[in-house]
Amino acid sequence: MKNETLVEFIKEKYYEQKMSAEYELQLTKIIELEKQFTKNFSKDKWHEYFNLDLAIGELHSIQIEQILDFAIEILHNFNK
């Protein structure tokens, strides 16, 4: 049972929340590692990396939606 409206609502409210210190620290680490990794990339290599990053982002988005669907289904069944 997929409830796209509820999933979108939860995602929207989540993105309005302040990031935790742990999240901000990890994000900073990732940004620094990415800068080191890509500093000598050619234009073509940047294009390839950008496409890879987009694909990973899309996969992550699908995963979040599946987790939310799963949690909604569990809660729905729990309340029966």
Backbone as CSV, one residue per row, in Angstrom:
resi,resn,N_x,N_y,N_z,CA_x,CA_y,CA_z,C_x,C_y,C_z
1,MET,0.850,-1.179,0.000,0.000,0.000,0.000,0.888,1.231,0.000
2,LYS,0.972,1.902,-1.106,1.844,3.060,-1.225,1.020,4.332,-1.092
3,ASN,1.418,5.194,-0.182,0.732,6.449,0.033,1.687,7.586,-0.330
4,GLU,1.715,7.951,-1.611,2.669,8.934,-2.101,2.493,10.290,-1.442
5,THR,1.262,10.678,-1.161,1.014,11.972,-0.531,1.630,12.014,0.863
6,LEU,1.435,10.966,1.629,2.000,10.907,2.973,3.523,10.853,2.921
7,VAL,4.070,10.091,2.015,5.525,10.015,1.866,6.090,11.391,1.542
8,GLU,5.490,12.091,0.602,5.966,13.435,0.227,5.835,14.412,1.397
9,PHE,4.758,14.320,2.148,4.552,15.183,3.305,5.652,14.954,4.344
10,ILE,5.937,13.683,4.641,6.974,13.350,5.619,8.335,13.846,5.146
11,LYS,8.655,13.620,3.875,9.938,14.078,3.345,10.065,15.596,3.435
12,GLU,9.002,16.302,3.086,9.007,17.767,3.137,9.245,18.252,4.562
13,LYS,8.537,17.680,5.524,8.701,18.078,6.925,10.086,17.718,7.448
14,TYR,10.607,16.574,7.010,11.941,16.164,7.437,12.999,17.161,6.959
15,TYR,12.901,17.576,5.700,13.893,18.495,5.143,13.827,19.871,5.778
16,GLU,12.736,20.187,6.461,12.617,21.458,7.176,13.330,21.422,8.530
17,GLN,13.678,20.230,8.990,14.322,20.073,10.294,15.781,20.493,10.240
18,LYS,16.293,20.952,11.383,17.700,21.306,11.500,18.539,20.035,11.491
19,MET,19.673,20.093,10.802,20.570,18.947,10.760,21.218,18.744,12.126
20,SER,21.422,17.486,12.496,22.113,17.194,13.752,23.598,17.509,13.593
21,ALA,24.268,17.672,14.720,25.714,17.931,14.695,26.445,16.759,14.038
22,GLU,25.989,15.540,14.301,26.599,14.348,13.705,26.474,14.384,12.180
23,TYR,25.283,14.759,11.696,25.050,14.848,10.246,25.946,15.926,9.637
24,GLU,25.997,17.098,10.257,26.814,18.192,9.728,28.290,17.812,9.682
25,LEU,28.775,17.126,10.715,30.164,16.688,10.746,30.449,15.699,9.622
26,GLN,29.545,14.737,9.425,29.739,13.748,8.362,29.678,14.414,6.995
27,LEU,28.761,15.351,6.816,28.657,16.072,5.547,29.941,16.848,5.254
28,THR,30.499,17.487,6.262,31.756,18.221,6.104,32.885,17.281,5.686
29,LYS,32.944,16.108,6.310,33.964,15.117,5.940,33.817,14.700,4.478
30,ILE,32.584,14.435,4.069,32.332,14.007,2.689,32.729,15.092,1.704
31,ILE,32.388,16.329,2.000,32.733,17.443,1.112,34.245,17.571,0.967
32,GLU,34.969,17.456,2.068,36.426,17.539,2.010,37.028,16.378,1.222
33,LEU,36.525,15.171,1.443,37.015,14.018,0.683,36.713,14.175,-0.805
34,GLU,35.532,14.680,-1.128,35.160,14.893,-2.521,36.066,15.930,-3.175
35,LYS,36.380,16.993,-2.461,37.288,18.028,-2.998,38.653,17.433,-3.309
36,GLN,39.185,16.625,-2.390,40.485,15.987,-2.606,40.432,15.029,-3.786
37,PHE,39.357,14.257,-3.878,39.218,13.248,-4.918,39.092,13.866,-6.307
38,THR,38.398,14.991,-6.418,38.077,15.572,-7.728,38.972,16.740,-8.132
39,LYS,39.944,17.105,-7.324,40.708,18.325,-7.589,41.434,18.325,-8.935
40,ASN,41.796,17.188,-9.468,42.522,17.147,-10.746,41.693,16.569,-11.889
41,PHE,40.384,16.558,-11.724,39.515,16.006,-12.765,39.495,16.885,-14.006
42,SER,39.482,16.230,-15.157,39.272,16.937,-16.418,37.784,17.249,-16.549
43,LYS,37.433,18.016,-17.561,36.025,18.344,-17.797,35.220,17.068,-18.042
44,ASP,35.759,16.150,-18.824,35.062,14.892,-19.108,34.887,14.053,-17.839
45,LYS,35.941,13.994,-17.037,35.860,13.217,-15.796,34.855,13.846,-14.839
46,TRP,34.771,15.192,-14.808,33.771,15.873,-13.977,32.362,15.497,-14.441
47,HIS,32.167,15.436,-15.739,30.859,15.068,-16.295,30.489,13.645,-15.865
48,GLU,31.430,12.725,-15.959,31.186,11.348,-15.539,30.862,11.288,-14.039
49,TYR,31.627,12.022,-13.255,31.425,12.025,-11.813,30.054,12.619,-11.455
50,PHE,29.681,13.688,-12.140,28.391,14.328,-11.915,27.259,13.357,-12.212
51,ASN,27.352,12.619,-13.316,26.329,11.630,-13.659,26.250,10.512,-12.619
52,LEU,27.397,10.075,-12.134,27.435,9.069,-11.080,26.762,9.602,-9.811
53,ASP,27.071,10.840,-9.456,26.498,11.451,-8.268,24.973,11.564,-8.388
54,LEU,24.492,11.917,-9.569,23.042,11.990,-9.793,22.388,10.621,-9.635
55,ALA,23.021,9.595,-10.180,22.475,8.235,-10.082,22.444,7.770,-8.627
56,ILE,23.481,8.072,-7.871,23.519,7.708,-6.452,22.437,8.465,-5.688
57,GLY,22.257,9.737,-6.007,21.213,10.533,-5.365,19.827,9.979,-5.640
58,GLU,19.587,9.552,-6.863,18.296,8.968,-7.220,18.072,7.660,-6.467
59,LEU,19.102,6.837,-6.371,19.008,5.592,-5.618,18.682,5.881,-4.148
60,HIS,19.340,6.874,-3.592,19.093,7.251,-2.198,17.648,7.728,-2.012
61,SER,17.152,8.482,-2.961,15.767,8.954,-2.901,14.786,7.786,-2.937
62,ILE,15.032,6.823,-3.805,14.186,5.620,-3.881,14.231,4.871,-2.559
63,GLN,15.421,4.745,-1.988,15.575,4.043,-0.718,14.772,4.740,0.386
64,ILE,14.835,6.053,0.462,14.090,6.801,1.472,12.596,6.576,1.299
65,GLU,12.108,6.627,0.066,10.685,6.396,-0.182,10.276,4.979,0.224
66,GLN,11.120,3.999,-0.048,10.806,2.620,0.339,10.795,2.474,1.861
67,ILE,11.716,3.116,2.544,11.746,3.070,4.007,10.488,3.716,4.577
68,LEU,10.100,4.858,4.023,8.883,5.517,4.497,7.651,4.665,4.226
69,ASP,7.557,4.086,3.032,6.428,3.195,2.722,6.375,2.036,3.710
70,PHE,7.530,1.460,3.997,7.618,0.350,4.933,7.147,0.780,6.325
71,ALA,7.638,1.932,6.792,7.263,2.421,8.119,5.769,2.731,8.189
72,ILE,5.225,3.330,7.146,3.792,3.641,7.109,2.984,2.354,7.156
73,GLU,3.389,1.352,6.398,2.683,0.068,6.378,2.738,-0.604,7.750
74,ILE,3.911,-0.583,8.378,4.059,-1.170,9.715,3.132,-0.457,10.702
75,LEU,3.140,0.876,10.677,2.288,1.632,11.594,0.809,1.396,11.302
76,HIS,0.476,1.299,10.044,-0.908,1.031,9.656,-1.375,-0.328,10.196
77,ASN,-0.521,-1.333,10.034,-0.849,-2.673,10.526,-0.837,-2.741,12.062
78,PHE,0.012,-1.949,12.677,0.127,-1.916,14.128,-1.162,-1.355,14.757
79,ASN,-1.764,-0.393,14.070,-2.974,0.257,14.591,-4.250,-0.541,14.344
80,LYS,-4.166,-1.680,13.658,-5.363,-2.493,13.384,-5.780,-3.273,14.595
